[in-house]
Tab-separated table of C-alpha atoms in Angstrom:
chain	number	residue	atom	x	y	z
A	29	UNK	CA	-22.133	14.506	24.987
A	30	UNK	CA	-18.925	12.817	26.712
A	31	UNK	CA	-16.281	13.246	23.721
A	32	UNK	CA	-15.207	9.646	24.158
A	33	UNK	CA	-18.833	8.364	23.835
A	34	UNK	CA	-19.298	10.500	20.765
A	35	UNK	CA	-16.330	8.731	19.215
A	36	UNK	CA	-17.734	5.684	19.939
A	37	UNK	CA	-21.213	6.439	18.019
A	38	UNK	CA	-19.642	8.001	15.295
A	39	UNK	CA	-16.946	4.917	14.620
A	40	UNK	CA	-19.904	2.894	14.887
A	41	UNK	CA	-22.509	4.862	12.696
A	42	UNK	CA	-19.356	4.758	10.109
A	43	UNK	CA	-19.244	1.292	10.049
A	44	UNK	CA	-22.976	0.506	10.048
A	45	UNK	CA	-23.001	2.405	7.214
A	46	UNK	CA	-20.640	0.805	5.176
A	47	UNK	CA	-21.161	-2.549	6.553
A	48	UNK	CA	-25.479	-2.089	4.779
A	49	UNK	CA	-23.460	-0.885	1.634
A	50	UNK	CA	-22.768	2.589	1.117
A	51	UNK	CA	-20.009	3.815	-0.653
A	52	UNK	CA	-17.461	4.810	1.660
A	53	UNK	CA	-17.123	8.321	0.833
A	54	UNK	CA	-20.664	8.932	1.195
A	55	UNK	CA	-20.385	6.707	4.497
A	56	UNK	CA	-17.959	9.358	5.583
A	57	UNK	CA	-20.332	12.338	4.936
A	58	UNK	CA	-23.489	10.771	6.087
A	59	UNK	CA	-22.255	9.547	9.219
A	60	UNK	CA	-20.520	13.127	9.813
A	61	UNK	CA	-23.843	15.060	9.023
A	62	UNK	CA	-26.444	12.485	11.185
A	63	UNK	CA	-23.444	13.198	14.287
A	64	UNK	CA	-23.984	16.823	13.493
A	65	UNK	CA	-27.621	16.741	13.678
A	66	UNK	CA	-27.600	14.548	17.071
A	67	UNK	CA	-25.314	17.141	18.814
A	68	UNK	CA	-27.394	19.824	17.815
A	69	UNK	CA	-24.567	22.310	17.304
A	70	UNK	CA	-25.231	24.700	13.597
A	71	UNK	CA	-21.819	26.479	14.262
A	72	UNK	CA	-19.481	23.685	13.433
A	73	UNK	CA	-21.044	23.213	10.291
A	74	UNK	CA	-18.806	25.911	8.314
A	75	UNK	CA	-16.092	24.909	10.503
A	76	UNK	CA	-15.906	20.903	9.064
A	77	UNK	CA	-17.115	22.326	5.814
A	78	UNK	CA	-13.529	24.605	5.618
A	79	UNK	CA	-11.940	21.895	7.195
A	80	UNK	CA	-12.296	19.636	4.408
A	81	UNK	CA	-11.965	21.960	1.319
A	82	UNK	CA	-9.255	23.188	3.113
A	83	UNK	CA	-7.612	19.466	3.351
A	84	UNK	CA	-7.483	19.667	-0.373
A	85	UNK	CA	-6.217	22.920	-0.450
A	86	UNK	CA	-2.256	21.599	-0.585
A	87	UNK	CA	0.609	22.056	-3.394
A	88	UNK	CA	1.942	18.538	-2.330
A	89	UNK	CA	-1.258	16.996	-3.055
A	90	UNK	CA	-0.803	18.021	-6.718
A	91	UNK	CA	1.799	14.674	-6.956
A	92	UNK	CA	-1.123	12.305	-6.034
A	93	UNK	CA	-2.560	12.470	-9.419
A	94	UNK	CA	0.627	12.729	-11.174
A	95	UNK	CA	1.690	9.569	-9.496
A	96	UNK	CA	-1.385	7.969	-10.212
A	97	UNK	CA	-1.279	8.666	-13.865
A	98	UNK	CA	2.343	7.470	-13.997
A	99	UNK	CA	1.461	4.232	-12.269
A	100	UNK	CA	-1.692	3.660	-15.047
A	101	UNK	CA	0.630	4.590	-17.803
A	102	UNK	CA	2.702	1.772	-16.449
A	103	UNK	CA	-0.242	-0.796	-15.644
A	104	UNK	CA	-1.473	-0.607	-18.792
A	105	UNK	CA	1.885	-1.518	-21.052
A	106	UNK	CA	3.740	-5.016	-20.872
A	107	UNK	CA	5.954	-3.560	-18.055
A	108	UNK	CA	4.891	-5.830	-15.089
A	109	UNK	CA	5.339	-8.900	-17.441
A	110	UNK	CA	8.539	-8.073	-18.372
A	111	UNK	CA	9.310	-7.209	-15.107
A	112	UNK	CA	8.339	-11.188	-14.018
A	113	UNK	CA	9.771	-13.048	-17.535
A	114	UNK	CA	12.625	-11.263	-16.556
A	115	UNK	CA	13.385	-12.330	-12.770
A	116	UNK	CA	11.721	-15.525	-13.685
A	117	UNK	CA	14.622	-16.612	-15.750
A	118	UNK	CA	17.495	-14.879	-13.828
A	119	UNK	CA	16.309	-17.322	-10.803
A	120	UNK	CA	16.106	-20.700	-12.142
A	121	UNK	CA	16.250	-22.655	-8.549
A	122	UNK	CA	13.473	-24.713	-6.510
A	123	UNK	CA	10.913	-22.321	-5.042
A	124	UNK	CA	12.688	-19.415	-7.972
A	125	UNK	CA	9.552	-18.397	-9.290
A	126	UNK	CA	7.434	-17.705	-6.217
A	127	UNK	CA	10.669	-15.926	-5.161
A	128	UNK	CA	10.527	-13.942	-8.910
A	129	UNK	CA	7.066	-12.963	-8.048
A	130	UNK	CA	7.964	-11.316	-4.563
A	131	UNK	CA	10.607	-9.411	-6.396
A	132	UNK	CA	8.484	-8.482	-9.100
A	133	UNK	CA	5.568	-7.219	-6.821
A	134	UNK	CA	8.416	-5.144	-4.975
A	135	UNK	CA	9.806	-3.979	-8.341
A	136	UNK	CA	6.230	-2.695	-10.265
A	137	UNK	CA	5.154	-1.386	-6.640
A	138	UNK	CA	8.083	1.200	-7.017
A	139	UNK	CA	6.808	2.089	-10.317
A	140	UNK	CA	3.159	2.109	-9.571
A	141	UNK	CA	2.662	2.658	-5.824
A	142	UNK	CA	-0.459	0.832	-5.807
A	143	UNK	CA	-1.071	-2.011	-3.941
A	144	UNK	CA	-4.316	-3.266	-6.007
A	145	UNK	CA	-2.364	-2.420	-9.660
A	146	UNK	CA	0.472	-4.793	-8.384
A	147	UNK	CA	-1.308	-7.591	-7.501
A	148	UNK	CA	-3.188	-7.262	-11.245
A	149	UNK	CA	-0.281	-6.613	-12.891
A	150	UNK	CA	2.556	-9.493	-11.591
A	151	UNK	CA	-0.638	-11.765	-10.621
A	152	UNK	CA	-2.153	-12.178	-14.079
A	153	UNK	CA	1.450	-13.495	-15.190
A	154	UNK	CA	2.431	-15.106	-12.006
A	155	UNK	CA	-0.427	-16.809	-10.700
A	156	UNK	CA	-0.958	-19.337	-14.089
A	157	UNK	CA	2.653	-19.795	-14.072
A	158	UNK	CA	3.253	-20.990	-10.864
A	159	UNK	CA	0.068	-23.023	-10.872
A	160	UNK	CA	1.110	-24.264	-14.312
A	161	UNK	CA	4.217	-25.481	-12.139
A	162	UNK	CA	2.456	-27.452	-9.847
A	163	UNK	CA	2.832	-24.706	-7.357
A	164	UNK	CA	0.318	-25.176	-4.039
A	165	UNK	CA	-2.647	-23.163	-4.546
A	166	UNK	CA	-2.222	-21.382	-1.553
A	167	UNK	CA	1.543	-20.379	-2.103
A	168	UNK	CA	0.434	-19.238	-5.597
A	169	UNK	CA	-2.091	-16.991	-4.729
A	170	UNK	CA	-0.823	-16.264	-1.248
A	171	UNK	CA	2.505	-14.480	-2.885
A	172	UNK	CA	0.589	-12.786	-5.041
A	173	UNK	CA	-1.509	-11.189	-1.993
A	174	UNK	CA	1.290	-10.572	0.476
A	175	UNK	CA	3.500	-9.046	-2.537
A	176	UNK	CA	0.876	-6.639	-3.691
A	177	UNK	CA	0.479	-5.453	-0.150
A	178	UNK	CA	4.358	-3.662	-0.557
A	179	UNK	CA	2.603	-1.279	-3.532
A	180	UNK	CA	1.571	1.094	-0.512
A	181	UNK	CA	5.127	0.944	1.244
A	182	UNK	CA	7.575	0.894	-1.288
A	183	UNK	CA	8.001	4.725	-2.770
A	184	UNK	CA	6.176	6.622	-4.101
A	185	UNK	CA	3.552	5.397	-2.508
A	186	UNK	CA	0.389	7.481	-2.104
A	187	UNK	CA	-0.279	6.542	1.445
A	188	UNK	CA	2.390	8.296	2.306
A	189	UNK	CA	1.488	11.082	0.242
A	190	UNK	CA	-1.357	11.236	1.885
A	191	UNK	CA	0.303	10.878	5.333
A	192	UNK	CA	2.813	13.572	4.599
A	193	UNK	CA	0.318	16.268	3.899
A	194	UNK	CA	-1.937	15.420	6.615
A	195	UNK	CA	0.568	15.374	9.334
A	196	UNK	CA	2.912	18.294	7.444
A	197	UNK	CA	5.652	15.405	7.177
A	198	UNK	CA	8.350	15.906	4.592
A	199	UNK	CA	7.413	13.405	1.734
A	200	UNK	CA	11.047	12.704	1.061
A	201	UNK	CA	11.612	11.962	4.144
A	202	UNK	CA	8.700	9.343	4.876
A	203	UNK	CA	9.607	7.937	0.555
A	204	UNK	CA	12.870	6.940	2.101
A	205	UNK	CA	11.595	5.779	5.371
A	206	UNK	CA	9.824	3.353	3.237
A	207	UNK	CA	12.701	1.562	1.137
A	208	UNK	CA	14.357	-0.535	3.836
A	209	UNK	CA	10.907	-1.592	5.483
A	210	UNK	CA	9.690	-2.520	2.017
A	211	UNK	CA	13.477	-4.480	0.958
A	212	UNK	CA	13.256	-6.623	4.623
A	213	UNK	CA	9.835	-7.916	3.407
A	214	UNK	CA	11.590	-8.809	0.719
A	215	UNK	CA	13.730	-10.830	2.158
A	216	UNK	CA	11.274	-12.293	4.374
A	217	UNK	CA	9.218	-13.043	1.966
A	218	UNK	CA	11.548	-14.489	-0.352
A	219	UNK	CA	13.106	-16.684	2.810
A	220	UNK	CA	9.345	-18.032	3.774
A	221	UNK	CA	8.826	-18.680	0.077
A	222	UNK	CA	12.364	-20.733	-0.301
A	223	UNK	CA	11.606	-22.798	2.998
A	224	UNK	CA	7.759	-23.216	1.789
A	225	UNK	CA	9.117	-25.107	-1.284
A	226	UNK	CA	11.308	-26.808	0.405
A	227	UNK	CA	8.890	-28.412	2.489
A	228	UNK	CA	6.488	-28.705	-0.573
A	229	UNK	CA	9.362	-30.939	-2.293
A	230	UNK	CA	9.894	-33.264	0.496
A	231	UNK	CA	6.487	-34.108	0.067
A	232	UNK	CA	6.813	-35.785	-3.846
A	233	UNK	CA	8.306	-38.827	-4.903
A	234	UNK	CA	11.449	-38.391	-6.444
A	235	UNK	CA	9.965	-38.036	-10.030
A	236	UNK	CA	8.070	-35.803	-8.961
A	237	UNK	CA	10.213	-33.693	-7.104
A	238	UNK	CA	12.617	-33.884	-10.318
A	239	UNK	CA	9.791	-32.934	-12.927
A	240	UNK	CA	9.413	-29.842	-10.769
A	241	UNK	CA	12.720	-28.918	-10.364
A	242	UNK	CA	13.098	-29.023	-14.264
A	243	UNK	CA	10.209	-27.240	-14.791
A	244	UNK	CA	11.636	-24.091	-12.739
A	245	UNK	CA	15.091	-24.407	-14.363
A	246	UNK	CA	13.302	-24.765	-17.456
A	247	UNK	CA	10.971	-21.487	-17.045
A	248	UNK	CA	12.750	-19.970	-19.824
A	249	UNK	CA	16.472	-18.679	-21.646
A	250	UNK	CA	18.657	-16.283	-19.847
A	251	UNK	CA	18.321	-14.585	-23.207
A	252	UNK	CA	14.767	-13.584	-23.381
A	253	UNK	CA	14.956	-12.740	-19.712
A	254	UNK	CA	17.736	-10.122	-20.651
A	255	UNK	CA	16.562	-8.509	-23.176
A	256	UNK	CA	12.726	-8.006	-21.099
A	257	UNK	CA	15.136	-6.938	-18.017
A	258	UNK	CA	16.925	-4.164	-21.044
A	259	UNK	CA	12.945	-3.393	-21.914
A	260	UNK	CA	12.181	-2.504	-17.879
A	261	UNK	CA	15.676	-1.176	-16.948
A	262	UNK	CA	14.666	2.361	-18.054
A	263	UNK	CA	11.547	2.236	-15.651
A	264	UNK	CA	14.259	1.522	-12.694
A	265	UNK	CA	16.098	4.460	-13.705
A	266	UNK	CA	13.526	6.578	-13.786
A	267	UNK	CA	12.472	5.448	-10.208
A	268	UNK	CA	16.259	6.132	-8.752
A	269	UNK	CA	16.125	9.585	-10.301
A	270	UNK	CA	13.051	10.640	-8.254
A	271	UNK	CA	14.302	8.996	-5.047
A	272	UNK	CA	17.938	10.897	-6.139
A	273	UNK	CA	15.842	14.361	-6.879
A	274	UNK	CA	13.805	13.680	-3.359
A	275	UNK	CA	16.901	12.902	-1.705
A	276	UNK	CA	18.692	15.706	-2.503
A	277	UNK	CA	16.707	18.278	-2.632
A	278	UNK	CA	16.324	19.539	-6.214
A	279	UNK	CA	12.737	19.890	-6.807
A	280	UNK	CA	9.444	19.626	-4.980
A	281	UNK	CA	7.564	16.237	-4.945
A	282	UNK	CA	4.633	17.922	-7.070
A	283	UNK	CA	7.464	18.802	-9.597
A	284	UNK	CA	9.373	15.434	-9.612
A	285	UNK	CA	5.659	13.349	-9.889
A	286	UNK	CA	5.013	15.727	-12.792
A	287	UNK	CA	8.646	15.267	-14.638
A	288	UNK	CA	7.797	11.616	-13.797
A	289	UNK	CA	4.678	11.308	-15.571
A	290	UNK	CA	5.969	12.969	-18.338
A	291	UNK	CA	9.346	10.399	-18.530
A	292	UNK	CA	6.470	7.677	-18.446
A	293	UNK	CA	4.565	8.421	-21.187
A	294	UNK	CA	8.102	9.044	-23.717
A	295	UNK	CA	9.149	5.732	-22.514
A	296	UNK	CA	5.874	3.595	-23.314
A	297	UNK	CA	5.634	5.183	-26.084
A	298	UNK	CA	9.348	4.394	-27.271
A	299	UNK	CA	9.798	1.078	-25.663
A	300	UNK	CA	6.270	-0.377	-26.312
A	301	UNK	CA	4.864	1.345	-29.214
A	302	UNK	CA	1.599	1.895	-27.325
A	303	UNK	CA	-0.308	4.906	-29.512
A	304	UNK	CA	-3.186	3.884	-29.692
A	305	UNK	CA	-5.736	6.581	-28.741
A	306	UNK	CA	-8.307	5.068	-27.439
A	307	UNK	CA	-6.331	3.272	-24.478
A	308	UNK	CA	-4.929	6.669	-23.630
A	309	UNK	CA	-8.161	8.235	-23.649
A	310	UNK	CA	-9.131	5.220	-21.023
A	311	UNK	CA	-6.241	5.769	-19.412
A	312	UNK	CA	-6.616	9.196	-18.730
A	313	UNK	CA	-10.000	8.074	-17.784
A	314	UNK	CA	-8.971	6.006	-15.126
A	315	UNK	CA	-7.020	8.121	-14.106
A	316	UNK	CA	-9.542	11.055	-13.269
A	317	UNK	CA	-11.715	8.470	-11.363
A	318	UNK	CA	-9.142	6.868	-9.263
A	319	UNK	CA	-7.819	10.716	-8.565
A	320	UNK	CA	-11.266	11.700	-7.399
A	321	UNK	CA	-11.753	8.894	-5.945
A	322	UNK	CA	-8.522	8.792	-3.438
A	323	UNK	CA	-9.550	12.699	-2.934
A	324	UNK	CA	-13.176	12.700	-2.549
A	325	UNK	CA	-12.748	9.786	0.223
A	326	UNK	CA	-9.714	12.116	1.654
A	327	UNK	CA	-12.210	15.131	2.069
A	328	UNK	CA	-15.035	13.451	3.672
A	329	UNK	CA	-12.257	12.030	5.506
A	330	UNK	CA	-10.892	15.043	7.198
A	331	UNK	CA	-14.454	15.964	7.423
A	332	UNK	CA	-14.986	13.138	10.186
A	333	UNK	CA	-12.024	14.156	11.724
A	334	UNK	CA	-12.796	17.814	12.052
A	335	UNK	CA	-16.017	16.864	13.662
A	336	UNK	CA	-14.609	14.711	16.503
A	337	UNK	CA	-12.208	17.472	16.859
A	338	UNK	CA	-14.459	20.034	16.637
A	339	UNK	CA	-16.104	18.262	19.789
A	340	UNK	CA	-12.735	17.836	22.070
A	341	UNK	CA	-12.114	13.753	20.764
A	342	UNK	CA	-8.835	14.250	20.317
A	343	UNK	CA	-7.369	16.288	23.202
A	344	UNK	CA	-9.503	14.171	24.917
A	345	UNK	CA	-8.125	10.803	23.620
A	346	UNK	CA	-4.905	12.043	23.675
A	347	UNK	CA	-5.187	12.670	27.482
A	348	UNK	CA	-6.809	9.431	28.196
A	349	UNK	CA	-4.123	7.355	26.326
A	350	UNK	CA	-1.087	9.214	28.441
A	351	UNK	CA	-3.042	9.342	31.734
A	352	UNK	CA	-5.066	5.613	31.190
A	353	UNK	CA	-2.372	3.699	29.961
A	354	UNK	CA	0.973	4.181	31.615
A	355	UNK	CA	3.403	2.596	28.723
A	356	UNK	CA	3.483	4.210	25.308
A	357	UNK	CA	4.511	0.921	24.044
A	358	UNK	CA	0.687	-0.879	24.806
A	359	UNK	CA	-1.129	2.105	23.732
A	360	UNK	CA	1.072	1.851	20.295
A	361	UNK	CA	-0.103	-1.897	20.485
A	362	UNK	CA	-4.014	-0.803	21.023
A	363	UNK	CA	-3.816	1.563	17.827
A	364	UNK	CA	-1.842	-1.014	16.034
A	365	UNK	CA	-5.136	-3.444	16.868
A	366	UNK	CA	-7.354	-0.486	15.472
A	367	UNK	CA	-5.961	0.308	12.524
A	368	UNK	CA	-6.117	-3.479	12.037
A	369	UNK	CA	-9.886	-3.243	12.239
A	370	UNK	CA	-10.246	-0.389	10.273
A	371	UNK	CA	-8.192	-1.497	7.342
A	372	UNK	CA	-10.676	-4.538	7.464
A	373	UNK	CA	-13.324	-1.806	6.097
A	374	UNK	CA	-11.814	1.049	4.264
A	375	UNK	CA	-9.324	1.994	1.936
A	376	UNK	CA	-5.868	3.171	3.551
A	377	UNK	CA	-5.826	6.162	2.648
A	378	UNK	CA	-9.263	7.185	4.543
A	379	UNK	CA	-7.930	5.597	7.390
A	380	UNK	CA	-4.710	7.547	7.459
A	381	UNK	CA	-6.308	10.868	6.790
A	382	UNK	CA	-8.851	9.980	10.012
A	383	UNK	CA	-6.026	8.484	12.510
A	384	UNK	CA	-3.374	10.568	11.572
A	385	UNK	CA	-4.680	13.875	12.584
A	386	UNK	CA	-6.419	11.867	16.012
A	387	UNK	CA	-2.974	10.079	17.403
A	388	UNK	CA	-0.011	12.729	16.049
A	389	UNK	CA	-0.630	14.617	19.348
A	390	UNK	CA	-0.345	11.433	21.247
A	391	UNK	CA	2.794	10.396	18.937
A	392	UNK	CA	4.719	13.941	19.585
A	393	UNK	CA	4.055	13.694	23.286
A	394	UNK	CA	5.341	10.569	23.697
A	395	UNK	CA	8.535	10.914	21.571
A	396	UNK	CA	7.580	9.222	18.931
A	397	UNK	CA	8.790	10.151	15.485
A	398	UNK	CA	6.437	10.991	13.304
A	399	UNK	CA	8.083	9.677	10.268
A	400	UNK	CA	8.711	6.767	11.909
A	401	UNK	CA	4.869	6.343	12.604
A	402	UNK	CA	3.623	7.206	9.090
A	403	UNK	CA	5.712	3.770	7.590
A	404	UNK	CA	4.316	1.908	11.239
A	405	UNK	CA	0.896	2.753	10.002
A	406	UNK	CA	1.867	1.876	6.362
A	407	UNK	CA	2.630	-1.402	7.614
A	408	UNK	CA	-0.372	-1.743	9.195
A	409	UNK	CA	-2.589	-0.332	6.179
A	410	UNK	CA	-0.493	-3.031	4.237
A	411	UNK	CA	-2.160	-5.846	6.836
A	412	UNK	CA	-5.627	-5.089	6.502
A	413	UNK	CA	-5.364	-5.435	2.372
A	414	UNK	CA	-4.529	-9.264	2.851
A	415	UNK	CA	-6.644	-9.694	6.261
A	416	UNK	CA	-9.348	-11.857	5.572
A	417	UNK	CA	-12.059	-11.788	4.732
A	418	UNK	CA	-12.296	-7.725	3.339
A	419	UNK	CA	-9.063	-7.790	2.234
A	420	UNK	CA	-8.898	-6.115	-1.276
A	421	UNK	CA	-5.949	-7.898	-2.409
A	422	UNK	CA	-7.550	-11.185	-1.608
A	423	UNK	CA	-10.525	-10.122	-4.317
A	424	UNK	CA	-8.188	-8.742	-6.683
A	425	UNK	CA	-6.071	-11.831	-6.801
A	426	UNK	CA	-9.690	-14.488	-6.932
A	427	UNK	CA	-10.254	-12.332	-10.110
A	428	UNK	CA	-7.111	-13.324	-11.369
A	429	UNK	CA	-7.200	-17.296	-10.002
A	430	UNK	CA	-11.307	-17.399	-10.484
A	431	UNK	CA	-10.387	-21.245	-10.224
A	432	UNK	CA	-8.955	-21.412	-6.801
A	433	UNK	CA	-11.690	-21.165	-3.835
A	434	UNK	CA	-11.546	-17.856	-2.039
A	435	UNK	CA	-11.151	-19.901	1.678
A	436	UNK	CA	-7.662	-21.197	-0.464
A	437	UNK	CA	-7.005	-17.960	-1.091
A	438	UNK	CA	-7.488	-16.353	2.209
A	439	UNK	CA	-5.635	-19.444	3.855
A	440	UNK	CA	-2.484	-18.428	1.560
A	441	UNK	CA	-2.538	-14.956	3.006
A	442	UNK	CA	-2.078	-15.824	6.613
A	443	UNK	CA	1.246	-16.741	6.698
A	444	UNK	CA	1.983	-13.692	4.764
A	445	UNK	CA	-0.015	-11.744	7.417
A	446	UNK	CA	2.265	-13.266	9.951
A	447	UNK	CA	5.598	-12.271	8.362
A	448	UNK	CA	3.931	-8.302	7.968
A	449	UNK	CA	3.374	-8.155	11.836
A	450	UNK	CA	6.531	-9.676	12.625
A	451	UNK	CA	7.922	-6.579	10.366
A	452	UNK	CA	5.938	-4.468	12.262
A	453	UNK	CA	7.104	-5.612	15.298
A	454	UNK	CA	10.478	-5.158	14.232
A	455	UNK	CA	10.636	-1.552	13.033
A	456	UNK	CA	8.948	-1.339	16.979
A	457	UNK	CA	12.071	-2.487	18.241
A	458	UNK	CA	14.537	-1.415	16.162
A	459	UNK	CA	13.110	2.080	14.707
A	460	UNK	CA	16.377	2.571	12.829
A	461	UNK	CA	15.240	0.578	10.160
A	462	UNK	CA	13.058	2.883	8.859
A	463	UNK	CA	14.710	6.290	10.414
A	464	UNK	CA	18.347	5.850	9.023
A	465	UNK	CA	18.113	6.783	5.637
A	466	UNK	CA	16.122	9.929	6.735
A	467	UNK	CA	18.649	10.464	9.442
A	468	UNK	CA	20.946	10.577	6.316
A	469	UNK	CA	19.171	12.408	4.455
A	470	UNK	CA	19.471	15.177	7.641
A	471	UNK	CA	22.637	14.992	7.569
């Protein structure tokens, strides 16, 4: 069969599958054994079977559940509320607690890496809070989408993880490719948010628009939001030292996700008093599932991969993209569209462990740098949590807002969306962005 029409079936079979409700791990392996049985071929059986075991088979790949652990020690104490009482009450200005919320997404996603445990964590604070404020609906819950999204950008992030073993990409490397990226949205987010008021308060009488205004001066003391900021500030630390350790070279990432998850549990333990042994035991719980989870769906992953490599998809893709399309740039722009699509259906880090492997030939041909690519398809992973209507940020967030309509919620996304392809756009055009402080780091 013509490799490029055996891509096709299998994409689609993959989707079909999910799409009638399958788990997406099993998904994965159905679709990859029904492909094996229509090409007829016994031989590549032991050869996808390797493939995947052997995708597991990785001492880097020890810090995925050590960074998971660290980020459900951290979901489950007070951190992300102190995190948002604090900022909260340091910004005291029109539009300062949607801005509070962006920074507070940004901050807990560099302690938890997850884009889902953000949006629970700053959302079920935020979200009444600004409503409670007479917020817009969609601004509410819309912030509380787009700033979730930065858990898989912002280090440590497991999608890079993930990326970095895959691809044989140094993790510290592609942990600081992720901090500038992650700051502009930030900003961008912050500036959207501040003009979004703005516009909000023109709107309102002038009682109205000074109620509001004394509501968000009025969200609370600079005291209390000290001493939660004193309660968090050892979390921050802890972060810098593993970007410090990664940056410099002193340990492994398996080592420094290890030390990490053991700084965690000393620190919720002395700053919030949590002992209780049952909510360890689920924590450890959760922990386990969400590990074997990530690594289960990685597997039958790398699975589908082998197969379509197995069968010549991606020298053959790779050859049609440099010979079909003349300019790197609009092939870029065609996976850019398909990762788009994919992230409408599975999690990110199935689709990095499938499309990674499939375009890094194409990537190192054309110059491209791979570590530069891994934050471009972060990016891109981070667009297809908030795109409508599959998005899991969008259900995470309705759980937490059950009285604001879904279609309120989705329309809150969009602009959000918007501001994430822009980034995209503009780590295209200006690649330093994400490559200087690796280029530093080389140095």
């Amino acid at each position: 069969m013509d490799p490029v029409t055996l891509a096709l079936l299998s994409i689609g079979l993959l989707l079909f599958l999910i799409l009638t409700g399958f788990p997406i791990g099993y998904s994965l392996a159905l679709a990859t054994v029904l492909m094996m049985l229509v090409t007829g071929d016994a031989s590549e059986i032991r050869y996808i079977a390797e493939g995947a075991f052997t995708s597991l088979d990785s001492i880097e790949l020890v810090a995925l559940p050590m960074f998971i652990f660290m980020g459900a020690i951290i979901s489950v104490s007070p951190a992300g509320k102190d995190i948002y009482a604090a900022l909260s009450r340091l910004l005291p200005i029109p539009g300062g607690l949607g801005i509070s919320t962006i920074g507070g997404c940004a901050m807990f996603a560099a302690i938890s890496g997850s884009a889902p445990a953000t949006v629970a964590a700053i959302g079920s604070s935020g979200v009444p809070e600004m409503l409670a404020r007479r917020y817009p609906a969609r601004l509410a819950t819309g912030l509380v989408v787009g700033g979730g999204a930065l858990g898989i950008l912002i280090p440590p992030s497991i999608v890079l993880l993930l990326y970095g073993v895959v691809t044989k990409t140094s993790i510290g490397q592609l942990f600081l490719a992720g901090i500038l990226p992650g700051l502009m949205f930030v900003v961008m987010f912050s500036v959207y948010t501040w003009l979004r008021m703005r516009r909000h308060l023109a709107t309102l009488t002038p009682a109205e628009r000074a109620e509001l205004v004394a509501m968000e001066q009025g969200t609370g003391n600079g005291d209390s939001g000290m001493a939660a900021l004193r309660r968090v500030a050892p979390f921050f630390a802890l972060m810098v030292g593993i970007m410090v350790a990664l940056y410099g070279g002193w340990a492994t990432p398996s080592e420094i996700a290890a030390v990490g998850a053991m700084a965690s549990i000393v620190l919720v333990l002395a700053i919030y008093r949590i002992a209780n042994l049952s909510t360890w035991q689920t924590l450890l719980m959760k922990s386990v599932r969400d590990t074997s989870m990530i690594l289960l769906i990685a597997a039958f992953a790398y699975g589908f991969a082998q197969f379509l490599s197995y069968h010549g998809v991606v020298s053959e893709l790779t050859t049609l993209l440099l010979d079909a399309v003349p300019n790197k740039w609009v092939t870029l722009f065609l996976l850019w569209v398909l990762m788009l699509v994919m992230g409408c259906f599975l999690p990110p880090f199935a689709i990095i462990v499938i499309v990674a492997p499939m375009f890094l030939p194409f990537i190192l041909d054309t110059g491209l740098n791979p570590v530069w690519f891994g934050v471009f398809a972060t990016i891109n992973m981070e667009i297809g949590c908030i795109t409508p209507p599959l998005g899991i940020n969008l259900f995470v967030t309705k759980s937490i807002a059950r009285q604001v309509p879904m279609t309120e919620i989705m329309a809150g996304s969009m602009p959000f969306l918007a501001i994430l392809a822009l980034g995209s756009l503009l780590i295209t055009i200006f690649p330093q962005i994400v490559l200087f402080l690796p280029d530093l780091m080389m140095r």
